[in-house]
N, CA, C and O of each residue as an XYZ file, in Angstrom:
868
protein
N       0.840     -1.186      0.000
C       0.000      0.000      0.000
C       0.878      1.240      0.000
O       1.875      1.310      0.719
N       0.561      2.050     -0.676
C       1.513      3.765     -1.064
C       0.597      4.446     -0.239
O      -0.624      4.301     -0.176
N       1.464      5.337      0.492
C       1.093      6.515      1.510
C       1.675      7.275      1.233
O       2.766      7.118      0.685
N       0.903      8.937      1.649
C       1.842      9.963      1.076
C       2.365     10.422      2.950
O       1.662     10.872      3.855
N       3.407     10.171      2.942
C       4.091     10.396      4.409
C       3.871     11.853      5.103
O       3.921     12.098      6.308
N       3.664     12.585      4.237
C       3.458     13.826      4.720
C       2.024     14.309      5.130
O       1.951     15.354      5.776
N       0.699     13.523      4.756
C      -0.476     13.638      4.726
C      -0.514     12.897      6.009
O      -1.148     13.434      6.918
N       0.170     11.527      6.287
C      -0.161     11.222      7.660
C       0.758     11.948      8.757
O       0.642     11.544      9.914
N       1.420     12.709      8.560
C       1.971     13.608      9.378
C       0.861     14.708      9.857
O       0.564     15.031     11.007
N       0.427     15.102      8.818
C      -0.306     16.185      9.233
C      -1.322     15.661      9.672
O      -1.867     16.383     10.507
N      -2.293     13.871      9.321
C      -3.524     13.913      9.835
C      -3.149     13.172     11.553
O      -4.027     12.974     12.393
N      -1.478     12.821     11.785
C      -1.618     12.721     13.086
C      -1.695     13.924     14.292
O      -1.495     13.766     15.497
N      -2.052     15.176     13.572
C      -1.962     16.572     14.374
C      -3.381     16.922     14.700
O      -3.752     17.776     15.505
N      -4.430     15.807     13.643
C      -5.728     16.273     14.410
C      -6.408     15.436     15.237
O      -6.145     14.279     15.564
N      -7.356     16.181     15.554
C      -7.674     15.539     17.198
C      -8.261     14.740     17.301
O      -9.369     14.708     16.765
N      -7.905     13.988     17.848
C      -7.849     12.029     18.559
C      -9.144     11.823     19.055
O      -9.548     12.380     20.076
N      -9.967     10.872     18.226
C     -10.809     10.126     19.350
C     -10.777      9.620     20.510
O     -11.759      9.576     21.251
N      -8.970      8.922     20.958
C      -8.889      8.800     22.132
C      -7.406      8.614     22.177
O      -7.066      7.863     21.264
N      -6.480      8.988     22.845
C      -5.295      8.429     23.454
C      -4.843      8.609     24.252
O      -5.355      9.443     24.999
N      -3.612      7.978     24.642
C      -2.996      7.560     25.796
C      -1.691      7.028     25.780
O      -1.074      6.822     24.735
N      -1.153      6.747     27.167
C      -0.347      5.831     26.937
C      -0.007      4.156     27.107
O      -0.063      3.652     28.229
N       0.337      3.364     25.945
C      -0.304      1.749     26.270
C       1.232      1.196     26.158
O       2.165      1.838     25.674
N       1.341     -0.677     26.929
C       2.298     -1.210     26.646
C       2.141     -1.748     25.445
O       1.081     -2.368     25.360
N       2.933     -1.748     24.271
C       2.360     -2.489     22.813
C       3.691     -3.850     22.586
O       4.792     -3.642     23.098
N       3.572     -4.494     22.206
C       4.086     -6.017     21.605
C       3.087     -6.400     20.190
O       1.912     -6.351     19.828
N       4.411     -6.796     19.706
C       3.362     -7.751     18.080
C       4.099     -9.488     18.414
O       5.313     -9.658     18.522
N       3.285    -10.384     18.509
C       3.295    -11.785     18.956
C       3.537    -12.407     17.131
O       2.738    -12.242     16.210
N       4.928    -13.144     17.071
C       4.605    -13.304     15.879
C       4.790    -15.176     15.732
O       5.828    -15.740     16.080
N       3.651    -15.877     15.196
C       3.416    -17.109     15.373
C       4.998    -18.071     14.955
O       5.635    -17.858     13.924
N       5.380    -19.094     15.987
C       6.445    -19.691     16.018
C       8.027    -19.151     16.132
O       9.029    -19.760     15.759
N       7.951    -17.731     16.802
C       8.728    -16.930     17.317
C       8.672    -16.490     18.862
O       7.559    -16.493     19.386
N       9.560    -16.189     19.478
C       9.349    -15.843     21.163
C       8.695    -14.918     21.028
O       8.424    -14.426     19.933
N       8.223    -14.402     22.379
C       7.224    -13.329     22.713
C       8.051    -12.440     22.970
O       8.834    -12.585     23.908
N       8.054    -11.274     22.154
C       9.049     -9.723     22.505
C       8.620     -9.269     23.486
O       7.462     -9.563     23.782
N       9.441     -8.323     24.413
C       9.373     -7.474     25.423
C       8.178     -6.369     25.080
O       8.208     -5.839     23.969
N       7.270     -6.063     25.894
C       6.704     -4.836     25.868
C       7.215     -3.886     25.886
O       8.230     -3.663     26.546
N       6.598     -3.032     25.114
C       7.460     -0.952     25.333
C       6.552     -0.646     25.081
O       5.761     -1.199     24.317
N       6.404      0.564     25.810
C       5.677      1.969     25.742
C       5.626      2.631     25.188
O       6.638      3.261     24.882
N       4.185      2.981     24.602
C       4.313      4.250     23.410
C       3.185      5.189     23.716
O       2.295      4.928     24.525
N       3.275      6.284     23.030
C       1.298      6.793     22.927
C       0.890      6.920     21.654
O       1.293      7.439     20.613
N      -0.219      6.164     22.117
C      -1.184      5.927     21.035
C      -2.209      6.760     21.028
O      -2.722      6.989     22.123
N      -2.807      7.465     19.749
C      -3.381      8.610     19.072
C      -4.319      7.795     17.663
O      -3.756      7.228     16.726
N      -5.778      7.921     17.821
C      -6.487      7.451     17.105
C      -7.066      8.609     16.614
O      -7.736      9.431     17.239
N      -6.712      8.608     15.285
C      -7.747      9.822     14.472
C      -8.267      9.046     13.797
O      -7.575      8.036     13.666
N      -9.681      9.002     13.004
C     -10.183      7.973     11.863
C     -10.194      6.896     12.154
O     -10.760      6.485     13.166
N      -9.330      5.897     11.017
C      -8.900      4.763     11.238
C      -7.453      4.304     11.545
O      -7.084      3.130     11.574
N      -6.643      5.457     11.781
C      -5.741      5.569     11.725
C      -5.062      5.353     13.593
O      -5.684      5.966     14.461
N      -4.147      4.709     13.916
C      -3.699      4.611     14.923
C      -2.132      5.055     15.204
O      -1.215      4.352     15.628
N      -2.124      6.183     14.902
C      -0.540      6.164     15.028
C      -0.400      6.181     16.858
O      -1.143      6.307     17.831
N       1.451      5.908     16.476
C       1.856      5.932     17.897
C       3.219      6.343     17.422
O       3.808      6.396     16.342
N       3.567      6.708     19.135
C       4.683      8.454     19.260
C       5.589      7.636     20.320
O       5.052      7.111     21.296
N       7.063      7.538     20.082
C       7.969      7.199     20.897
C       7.816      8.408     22.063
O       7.584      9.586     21.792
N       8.016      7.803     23.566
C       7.847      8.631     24.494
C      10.121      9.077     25.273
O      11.146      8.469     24.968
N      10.004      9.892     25.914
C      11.148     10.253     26.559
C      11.032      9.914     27.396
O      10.034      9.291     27.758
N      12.122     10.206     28.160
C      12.545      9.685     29.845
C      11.735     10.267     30.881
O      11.604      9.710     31.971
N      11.084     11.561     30.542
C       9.968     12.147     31.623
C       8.639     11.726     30.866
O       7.575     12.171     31.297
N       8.644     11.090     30.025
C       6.856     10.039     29.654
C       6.098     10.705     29.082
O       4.875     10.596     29.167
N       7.008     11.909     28.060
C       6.216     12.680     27.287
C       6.065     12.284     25.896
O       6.357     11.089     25.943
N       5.791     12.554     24.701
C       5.746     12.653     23.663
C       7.266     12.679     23.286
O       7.906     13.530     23.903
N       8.049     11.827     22.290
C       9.298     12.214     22.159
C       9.663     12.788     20.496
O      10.098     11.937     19.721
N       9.500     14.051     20.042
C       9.579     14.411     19.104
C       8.220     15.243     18.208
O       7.302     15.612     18.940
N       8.075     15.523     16.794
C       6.934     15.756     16.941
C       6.176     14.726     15.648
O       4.954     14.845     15.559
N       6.822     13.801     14.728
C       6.607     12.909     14.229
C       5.916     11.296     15.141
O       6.113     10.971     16.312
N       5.328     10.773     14.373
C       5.004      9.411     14.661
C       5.742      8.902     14.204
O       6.208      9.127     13.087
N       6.142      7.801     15.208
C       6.803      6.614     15.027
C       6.270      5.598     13.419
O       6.764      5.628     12.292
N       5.297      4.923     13.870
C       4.259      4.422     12.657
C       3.085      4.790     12.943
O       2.729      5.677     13.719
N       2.316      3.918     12.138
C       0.608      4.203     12.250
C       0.128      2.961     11.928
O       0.943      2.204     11.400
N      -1.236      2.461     12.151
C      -1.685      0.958     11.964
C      -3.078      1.298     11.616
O      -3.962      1.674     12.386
N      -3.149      1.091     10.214
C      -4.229      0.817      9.486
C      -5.884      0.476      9.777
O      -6.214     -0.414      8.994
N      -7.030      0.890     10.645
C      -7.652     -0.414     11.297
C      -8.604     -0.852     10.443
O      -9.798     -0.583     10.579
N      -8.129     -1.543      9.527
C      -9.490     -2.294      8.191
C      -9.083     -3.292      8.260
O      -7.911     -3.603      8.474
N     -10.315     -4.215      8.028
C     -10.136     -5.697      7.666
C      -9.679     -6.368      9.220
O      -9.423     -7.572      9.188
N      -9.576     -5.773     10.373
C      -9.321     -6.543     11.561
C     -10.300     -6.543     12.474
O     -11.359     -5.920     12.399
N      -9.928     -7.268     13.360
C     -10.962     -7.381     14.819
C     -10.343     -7.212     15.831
O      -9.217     -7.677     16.011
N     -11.002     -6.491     16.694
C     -10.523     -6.251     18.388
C     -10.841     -7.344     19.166
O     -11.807     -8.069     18.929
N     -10.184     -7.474     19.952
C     -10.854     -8.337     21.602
C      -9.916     -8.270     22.132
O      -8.745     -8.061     21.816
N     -10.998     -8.659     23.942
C     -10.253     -8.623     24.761
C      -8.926     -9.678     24.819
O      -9.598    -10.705     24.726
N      -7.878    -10.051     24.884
C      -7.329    -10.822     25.863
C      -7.674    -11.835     26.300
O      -8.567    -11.722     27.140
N      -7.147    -13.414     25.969
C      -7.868    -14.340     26.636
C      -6.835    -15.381     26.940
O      -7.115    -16.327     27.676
N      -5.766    -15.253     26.453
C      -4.606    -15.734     26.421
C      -3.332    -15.515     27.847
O      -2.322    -16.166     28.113
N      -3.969    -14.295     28.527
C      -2.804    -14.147     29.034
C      -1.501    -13.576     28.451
O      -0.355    -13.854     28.805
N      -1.953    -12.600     27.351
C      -0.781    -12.095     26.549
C      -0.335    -10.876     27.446
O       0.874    -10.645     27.478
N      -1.283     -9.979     28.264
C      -0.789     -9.138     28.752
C      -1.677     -8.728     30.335
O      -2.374     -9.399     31.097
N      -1.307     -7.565     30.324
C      -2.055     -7.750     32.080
C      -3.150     -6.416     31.522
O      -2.600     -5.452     30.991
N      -4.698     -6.410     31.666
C      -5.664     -5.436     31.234
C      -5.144     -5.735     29.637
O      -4.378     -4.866     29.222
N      -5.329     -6.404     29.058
C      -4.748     -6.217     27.910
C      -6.198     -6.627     26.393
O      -7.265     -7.198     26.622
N      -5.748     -6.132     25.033
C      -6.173     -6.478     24.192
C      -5.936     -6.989     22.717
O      -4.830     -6.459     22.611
N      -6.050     -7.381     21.945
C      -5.593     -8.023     20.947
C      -6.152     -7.393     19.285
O      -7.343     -7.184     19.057
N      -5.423     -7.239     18.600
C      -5.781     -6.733     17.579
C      -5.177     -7.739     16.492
O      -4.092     -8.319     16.536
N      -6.440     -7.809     15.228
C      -5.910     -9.226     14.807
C      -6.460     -9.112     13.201
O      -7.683     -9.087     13.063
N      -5.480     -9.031     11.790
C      -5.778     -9.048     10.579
C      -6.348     -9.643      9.884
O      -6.084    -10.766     10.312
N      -7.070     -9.809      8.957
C      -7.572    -10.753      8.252
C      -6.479    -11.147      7.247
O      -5.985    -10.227      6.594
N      -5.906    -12.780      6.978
C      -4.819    -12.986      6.326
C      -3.517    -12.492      6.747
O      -2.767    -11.909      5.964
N      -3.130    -12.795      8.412
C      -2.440    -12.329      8.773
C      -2.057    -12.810      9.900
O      -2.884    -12.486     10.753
N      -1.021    -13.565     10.439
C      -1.071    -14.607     11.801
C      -0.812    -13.718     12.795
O      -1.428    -14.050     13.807
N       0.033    -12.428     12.993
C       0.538    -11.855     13.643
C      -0.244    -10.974     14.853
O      -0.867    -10.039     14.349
N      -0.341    -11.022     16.004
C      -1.022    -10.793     16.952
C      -0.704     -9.214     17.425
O       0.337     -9.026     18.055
N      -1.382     -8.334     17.199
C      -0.520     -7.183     17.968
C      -1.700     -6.396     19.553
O      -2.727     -5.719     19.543
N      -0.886     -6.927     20.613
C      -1.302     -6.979     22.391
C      -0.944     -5.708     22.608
O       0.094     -5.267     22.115
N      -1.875     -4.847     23.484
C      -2.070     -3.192     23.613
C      -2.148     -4.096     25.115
O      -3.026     -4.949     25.250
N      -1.292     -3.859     26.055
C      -1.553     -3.782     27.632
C      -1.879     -2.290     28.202
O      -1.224     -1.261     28.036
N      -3.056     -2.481     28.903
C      -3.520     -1.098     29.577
C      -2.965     -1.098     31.109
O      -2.569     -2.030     31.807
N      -3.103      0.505     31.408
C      -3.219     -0.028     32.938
C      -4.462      0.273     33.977
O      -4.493      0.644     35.150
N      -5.369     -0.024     33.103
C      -6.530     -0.614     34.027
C      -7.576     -1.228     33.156
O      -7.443     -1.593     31.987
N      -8.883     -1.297     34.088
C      -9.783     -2.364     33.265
C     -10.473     -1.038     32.291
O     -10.361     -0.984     31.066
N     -10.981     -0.316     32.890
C     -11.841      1.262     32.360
C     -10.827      1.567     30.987
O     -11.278      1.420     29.851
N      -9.810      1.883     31.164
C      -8.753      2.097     29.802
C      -8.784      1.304     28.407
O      -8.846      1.744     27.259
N      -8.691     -0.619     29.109
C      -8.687     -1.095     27.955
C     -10.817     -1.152     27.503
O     -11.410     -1.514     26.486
N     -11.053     -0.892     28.136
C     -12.768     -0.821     27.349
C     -12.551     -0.064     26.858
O     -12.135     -0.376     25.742
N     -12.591      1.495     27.121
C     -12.818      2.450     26.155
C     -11.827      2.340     25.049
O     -12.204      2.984     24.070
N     -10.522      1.654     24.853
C     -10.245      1.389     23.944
C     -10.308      0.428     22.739
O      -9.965      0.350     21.559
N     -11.034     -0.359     23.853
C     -11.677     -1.507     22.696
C     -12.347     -1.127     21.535
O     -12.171     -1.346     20.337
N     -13.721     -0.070     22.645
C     -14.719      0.446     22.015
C     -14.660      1.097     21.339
O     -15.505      1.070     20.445
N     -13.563      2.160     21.331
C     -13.064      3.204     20.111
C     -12.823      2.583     19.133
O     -13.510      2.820     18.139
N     -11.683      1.488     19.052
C     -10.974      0.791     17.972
C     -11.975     -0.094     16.338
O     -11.964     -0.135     15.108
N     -12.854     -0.749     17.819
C     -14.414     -0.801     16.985
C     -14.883     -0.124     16.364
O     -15.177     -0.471     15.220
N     -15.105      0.861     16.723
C     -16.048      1.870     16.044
C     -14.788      2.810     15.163
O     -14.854      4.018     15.388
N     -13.847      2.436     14.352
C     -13.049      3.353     14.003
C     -12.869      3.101     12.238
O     -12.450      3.918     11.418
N     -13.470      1.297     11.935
C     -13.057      1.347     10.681
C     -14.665      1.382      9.767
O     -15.789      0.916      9.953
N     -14.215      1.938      9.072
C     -15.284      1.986      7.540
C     -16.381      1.194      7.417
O     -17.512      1.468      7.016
N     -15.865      0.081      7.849
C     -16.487     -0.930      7.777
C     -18.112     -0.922      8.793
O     -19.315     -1.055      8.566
N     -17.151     -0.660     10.061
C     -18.203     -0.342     10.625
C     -19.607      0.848     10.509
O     -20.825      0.708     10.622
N     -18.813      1.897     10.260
C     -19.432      2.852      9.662
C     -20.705      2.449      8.636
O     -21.853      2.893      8.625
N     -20.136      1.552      7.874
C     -21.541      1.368      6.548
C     -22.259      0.491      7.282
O     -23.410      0.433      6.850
N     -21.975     -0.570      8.672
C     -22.805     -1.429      9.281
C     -23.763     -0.600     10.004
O     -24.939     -0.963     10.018
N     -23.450      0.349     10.538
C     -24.331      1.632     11.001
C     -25.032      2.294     10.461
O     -25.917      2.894     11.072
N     -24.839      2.422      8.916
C     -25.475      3.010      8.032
C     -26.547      2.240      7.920
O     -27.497      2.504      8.656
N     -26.662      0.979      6.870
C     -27.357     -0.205      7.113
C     -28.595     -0.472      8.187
O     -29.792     -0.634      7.948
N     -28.036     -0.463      9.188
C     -29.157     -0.227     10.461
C     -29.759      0.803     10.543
O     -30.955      0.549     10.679
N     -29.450      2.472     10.527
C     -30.237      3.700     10.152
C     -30.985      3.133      9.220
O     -32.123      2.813      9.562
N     -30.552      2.860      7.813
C     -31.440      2.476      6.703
C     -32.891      1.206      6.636
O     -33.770      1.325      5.783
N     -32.897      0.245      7.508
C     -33.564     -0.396      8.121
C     -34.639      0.458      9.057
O     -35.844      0.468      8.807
N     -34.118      1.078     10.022
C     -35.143      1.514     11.205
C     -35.530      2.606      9.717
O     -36.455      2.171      9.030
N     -35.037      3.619      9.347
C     -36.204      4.692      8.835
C     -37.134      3.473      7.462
O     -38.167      3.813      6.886
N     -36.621      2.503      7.298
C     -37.754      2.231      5.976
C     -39.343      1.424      6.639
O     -40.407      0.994      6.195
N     -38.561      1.600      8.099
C     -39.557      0.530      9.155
C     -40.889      1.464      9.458
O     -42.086      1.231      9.625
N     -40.066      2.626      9.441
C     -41.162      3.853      9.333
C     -41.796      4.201      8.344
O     -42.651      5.084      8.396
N     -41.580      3.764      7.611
C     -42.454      4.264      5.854
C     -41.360      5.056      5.534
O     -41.425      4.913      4.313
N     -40.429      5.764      5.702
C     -39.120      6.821      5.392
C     -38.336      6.009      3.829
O     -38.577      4.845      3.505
N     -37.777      6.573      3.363
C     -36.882      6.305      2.415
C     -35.763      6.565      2.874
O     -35.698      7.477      3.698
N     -34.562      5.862      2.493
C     -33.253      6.124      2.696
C     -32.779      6.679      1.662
O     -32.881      6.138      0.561
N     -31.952      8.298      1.901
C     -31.326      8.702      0.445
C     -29.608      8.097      0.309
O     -28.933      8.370     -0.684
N     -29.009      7.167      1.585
C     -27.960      6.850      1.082
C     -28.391      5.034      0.395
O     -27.338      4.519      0.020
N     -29.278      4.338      0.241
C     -29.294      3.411     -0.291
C     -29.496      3.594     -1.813
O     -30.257      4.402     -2.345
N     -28.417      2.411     -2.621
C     -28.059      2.371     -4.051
C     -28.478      1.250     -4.790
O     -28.274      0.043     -4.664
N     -29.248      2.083     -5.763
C     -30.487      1.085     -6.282
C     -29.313      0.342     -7.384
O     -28.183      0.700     -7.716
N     -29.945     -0.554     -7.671
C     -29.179     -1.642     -9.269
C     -29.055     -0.110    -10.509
O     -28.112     -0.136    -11.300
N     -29.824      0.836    -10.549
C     -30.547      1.523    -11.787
C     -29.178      2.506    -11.688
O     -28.522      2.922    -12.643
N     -28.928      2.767    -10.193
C     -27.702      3.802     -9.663
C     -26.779      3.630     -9.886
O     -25.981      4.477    -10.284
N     -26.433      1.774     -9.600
C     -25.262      1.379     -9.750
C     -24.609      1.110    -10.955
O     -23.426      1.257    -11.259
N     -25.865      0.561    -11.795
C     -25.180      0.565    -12.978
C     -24.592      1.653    -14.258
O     -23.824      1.595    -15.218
N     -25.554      2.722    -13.535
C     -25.536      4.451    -14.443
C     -24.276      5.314    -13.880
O     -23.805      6.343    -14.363
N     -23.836      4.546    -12.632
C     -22.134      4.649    -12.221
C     -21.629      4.465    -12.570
O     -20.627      5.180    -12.593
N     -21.679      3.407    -13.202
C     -20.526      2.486    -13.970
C     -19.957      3.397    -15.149
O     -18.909      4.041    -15.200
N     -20.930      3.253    -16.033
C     -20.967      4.225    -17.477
C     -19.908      4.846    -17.018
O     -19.567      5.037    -15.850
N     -19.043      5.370    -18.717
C     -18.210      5.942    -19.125
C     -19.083      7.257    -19.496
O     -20.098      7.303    -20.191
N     -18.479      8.195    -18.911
C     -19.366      9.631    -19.443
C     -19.591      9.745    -20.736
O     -20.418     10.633    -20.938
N     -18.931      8.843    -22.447
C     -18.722      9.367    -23.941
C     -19.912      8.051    -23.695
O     -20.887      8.150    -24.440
N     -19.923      6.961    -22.826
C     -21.202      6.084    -22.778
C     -22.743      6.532    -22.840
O     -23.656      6.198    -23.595
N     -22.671      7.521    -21.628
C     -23.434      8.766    -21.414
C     -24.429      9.155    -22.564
O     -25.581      9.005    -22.969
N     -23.119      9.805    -22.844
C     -23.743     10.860    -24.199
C     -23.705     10.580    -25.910
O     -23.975     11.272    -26.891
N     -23.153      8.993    -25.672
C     -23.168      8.542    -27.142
C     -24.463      8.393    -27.728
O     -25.303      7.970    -26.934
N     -24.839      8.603    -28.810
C     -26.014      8.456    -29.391
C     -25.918      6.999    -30.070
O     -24.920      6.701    -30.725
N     -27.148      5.963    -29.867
C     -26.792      4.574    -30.605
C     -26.800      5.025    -31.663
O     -27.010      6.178    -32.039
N     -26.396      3.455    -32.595
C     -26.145      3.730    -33.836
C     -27.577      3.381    -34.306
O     -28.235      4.174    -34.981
N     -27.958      2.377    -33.992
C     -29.349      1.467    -34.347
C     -30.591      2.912    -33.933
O     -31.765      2.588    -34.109
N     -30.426      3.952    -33.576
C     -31.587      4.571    -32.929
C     -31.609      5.352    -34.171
O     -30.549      5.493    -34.782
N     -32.927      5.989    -34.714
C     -33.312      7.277    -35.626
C     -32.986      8.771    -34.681
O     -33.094      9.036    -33.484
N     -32.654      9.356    -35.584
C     -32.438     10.776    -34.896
C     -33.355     11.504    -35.520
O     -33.568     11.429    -36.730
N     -34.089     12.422    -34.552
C     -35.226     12.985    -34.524
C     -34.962     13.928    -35.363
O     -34.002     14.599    -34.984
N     -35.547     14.369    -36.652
C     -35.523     15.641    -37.393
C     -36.046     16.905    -36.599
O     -37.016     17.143    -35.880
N     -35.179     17.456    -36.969
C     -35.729     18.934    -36.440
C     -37.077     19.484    -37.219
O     -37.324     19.233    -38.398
N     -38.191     20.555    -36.040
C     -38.612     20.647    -36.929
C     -38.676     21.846    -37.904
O     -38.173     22.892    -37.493
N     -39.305     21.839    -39.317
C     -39.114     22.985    -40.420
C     -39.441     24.527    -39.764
O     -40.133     24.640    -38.752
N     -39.115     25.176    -40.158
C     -39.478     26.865    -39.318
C     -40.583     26.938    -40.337
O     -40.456     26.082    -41.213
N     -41.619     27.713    -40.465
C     -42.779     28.469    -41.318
C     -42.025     29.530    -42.067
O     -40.955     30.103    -41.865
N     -42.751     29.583    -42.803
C     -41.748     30.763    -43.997
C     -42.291     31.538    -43.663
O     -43.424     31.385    -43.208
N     -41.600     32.873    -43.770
C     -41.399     34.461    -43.690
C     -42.709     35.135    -44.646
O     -42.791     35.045    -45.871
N     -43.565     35.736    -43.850
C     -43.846     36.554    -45.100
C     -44.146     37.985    -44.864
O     -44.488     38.697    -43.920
N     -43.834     38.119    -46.300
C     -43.257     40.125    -46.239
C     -44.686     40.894    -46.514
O     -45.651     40.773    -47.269
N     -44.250     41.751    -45.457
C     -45.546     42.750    -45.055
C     -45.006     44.130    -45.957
O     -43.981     44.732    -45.638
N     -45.963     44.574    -47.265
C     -45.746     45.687    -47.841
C     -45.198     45.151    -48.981
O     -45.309     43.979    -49.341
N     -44.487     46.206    -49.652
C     -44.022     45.890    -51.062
C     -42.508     45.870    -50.422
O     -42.088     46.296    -49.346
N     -41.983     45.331    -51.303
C     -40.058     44.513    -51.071
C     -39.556     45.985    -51.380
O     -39.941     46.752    -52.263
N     -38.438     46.192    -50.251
C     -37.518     47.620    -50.266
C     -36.588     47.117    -50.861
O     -36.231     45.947    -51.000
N     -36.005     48.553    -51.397
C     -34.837     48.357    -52.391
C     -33.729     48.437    -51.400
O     -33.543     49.025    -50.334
N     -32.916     47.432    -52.336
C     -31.341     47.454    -51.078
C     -30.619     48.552    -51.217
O     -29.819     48.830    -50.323
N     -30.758     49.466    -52.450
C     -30.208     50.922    -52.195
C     -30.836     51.243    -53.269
O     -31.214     50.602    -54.250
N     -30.913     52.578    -52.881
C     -32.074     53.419    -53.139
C     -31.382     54.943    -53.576
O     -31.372     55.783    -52.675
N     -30.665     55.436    -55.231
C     -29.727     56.323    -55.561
C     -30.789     57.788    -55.349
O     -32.012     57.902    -55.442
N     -29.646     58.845    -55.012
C     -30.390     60.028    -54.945
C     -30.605     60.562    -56.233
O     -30.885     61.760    -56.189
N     -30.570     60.088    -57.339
C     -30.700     60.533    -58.412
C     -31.819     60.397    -58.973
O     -32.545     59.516    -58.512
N     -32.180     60.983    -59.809
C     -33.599     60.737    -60.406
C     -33.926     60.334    -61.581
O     -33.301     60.956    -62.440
N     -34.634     59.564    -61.996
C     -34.464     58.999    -63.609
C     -35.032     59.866    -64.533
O     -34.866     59.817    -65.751
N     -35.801     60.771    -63.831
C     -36.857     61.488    -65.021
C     -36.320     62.499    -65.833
O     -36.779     62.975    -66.871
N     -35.243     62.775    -65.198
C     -34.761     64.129    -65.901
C     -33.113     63.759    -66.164
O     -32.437     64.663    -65.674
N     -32.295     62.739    -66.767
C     -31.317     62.590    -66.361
C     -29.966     63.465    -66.935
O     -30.064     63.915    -68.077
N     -29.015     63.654    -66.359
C     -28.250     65.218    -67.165
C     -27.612     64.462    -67.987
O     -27.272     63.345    -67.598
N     -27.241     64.983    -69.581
C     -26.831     64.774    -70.241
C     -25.054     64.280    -70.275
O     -24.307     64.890    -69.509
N     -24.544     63.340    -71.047
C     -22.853     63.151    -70.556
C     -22.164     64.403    -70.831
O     -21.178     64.853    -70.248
N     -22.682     64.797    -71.597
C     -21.352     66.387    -72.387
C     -21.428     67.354    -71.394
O     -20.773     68.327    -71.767
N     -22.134     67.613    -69.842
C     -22.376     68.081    -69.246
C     -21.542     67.895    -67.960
O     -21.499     68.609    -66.959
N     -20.916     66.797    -68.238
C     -19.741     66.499    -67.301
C     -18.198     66.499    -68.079
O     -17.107     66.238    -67.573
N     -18.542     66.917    -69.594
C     -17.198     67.215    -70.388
C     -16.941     68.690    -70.484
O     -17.903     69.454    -70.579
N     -15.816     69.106    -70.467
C     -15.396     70.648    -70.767
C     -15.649     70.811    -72.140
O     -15.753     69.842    -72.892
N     -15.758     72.015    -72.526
C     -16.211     72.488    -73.797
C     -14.274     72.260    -74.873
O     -14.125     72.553    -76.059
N     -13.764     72.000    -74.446
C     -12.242     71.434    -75.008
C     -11.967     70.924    -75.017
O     -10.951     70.774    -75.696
N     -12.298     70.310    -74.549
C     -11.588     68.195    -74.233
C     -12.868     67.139    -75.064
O     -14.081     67.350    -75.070
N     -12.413     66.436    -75.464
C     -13.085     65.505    -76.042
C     -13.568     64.485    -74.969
O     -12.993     64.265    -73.903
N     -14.516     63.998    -75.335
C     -15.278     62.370    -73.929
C     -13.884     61.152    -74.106
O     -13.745     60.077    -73.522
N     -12.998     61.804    -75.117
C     -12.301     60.361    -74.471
C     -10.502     61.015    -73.420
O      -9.441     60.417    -73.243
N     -10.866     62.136    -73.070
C     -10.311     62.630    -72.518
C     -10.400     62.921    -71.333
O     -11.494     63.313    -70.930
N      -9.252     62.817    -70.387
C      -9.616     63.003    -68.633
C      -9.802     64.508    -68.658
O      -9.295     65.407    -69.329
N     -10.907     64.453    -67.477
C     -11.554     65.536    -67.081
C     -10.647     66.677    -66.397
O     -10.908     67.880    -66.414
N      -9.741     66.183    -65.907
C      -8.611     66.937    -64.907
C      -7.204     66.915    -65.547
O      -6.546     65.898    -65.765
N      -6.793     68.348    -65.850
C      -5.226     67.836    -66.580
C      -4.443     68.444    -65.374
O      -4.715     69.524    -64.849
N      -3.279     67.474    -64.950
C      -2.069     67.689    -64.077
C      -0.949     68.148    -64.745
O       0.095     68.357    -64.127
């Protein structure tokens, strides 16, 4: 999976559904059991990062250490004896056990309960149930997705708007013809008059002949 490292930097700066500080171990099948260490753990989303602590049990730096994904897994308590108040977090396709020791009983619940309620998954199982109780009421659900939705998703937008080939295309229809009010105007209209028209020798000098320019330079 590709992460952009800098996006979970910044989304470990906003504010936490719940954290603290827990003992963490990952149990890995047909290997010894590693030492516990201390970290704090910071749940935004689904996201669990955790923060190496210093010698006075603060925050050590201002980066996360890592972060742990929470999809596709399950919480529970502890049944093993892996840790003392402790809980288990566990992958799908994945043998590896990773044990959150609390230090008390109140701590590891509310963290159970957060962790639960943190992936996607759950989220649409919640949805689901809203969508149930309002249709119980006569209500419609506007986040449920009909077959008609899903498949008009699918489509390619040029799918969209392609016109079949097999379909007739609708003729447009003809406009009504124009008709002219009055008698038809002339497209130009000379100031001259036909009735009386001046003679050509009237634009010739009495010296120059008509096949001669009117203007001598």
């Amino acid at each position: 999976m590709h992460v952009n490292g800098k996006e979970l930097i910044t989304t470990s700066f906003k504010p936490a559904t719940i954290e603290g500080r827990i003992n963490y171990r990952v149990l890995h099948p047909g290997k010894s059991k590693g030492n516990f260490k201390e970290f704090w753990f910071k749940l935004t989303g689904n996201l669990l990062f955790y923060f190496g602590l210093n010698n006075f049990g603060g925050i050590k730096g201002n980066e996360p250490i890592g972060v742990i994904v929470l999809e596709n897994c399950s919480v529970a308590f502890d049944e093993d004896g892996s840790g003392v108040f402790a809980f288990v977090v566990t992958f799908s396709g994945d043998q590896d056990r990773h044990v959150f020791s609390c230090f008390s009983v109140n701590q590891a619940q509310n963290w159970v309960i957060a962790l639960r309620q943190a992936s996607y998954e759950h989220l649409r199982i919640q949805v689901k149930i809203l969508e149930s109780k309002l249709e119980s009421l006569g209500g419609k659900s506007i986040f449920k997705w009909s077959t008609t939705a899903a498949s008009s998703s699918s489509t390619t937008p040029s799918s969209v708007f392609k016109q079949p080939s097999n379909s007739a295309v609708p003729a447009l229809p003809t406009p009504p013809a124009r008709k002219r009010i009055g008698p038809k105007a002339k497209t130009f209209v000379s100031h001259m008059s036909d009735e009386n028209p001046l003679p050509i020798n009237s634009f010739i000098s009495d010296n120059k002949q008509p096949d001669q320019d009117l203007i001598k330079w």
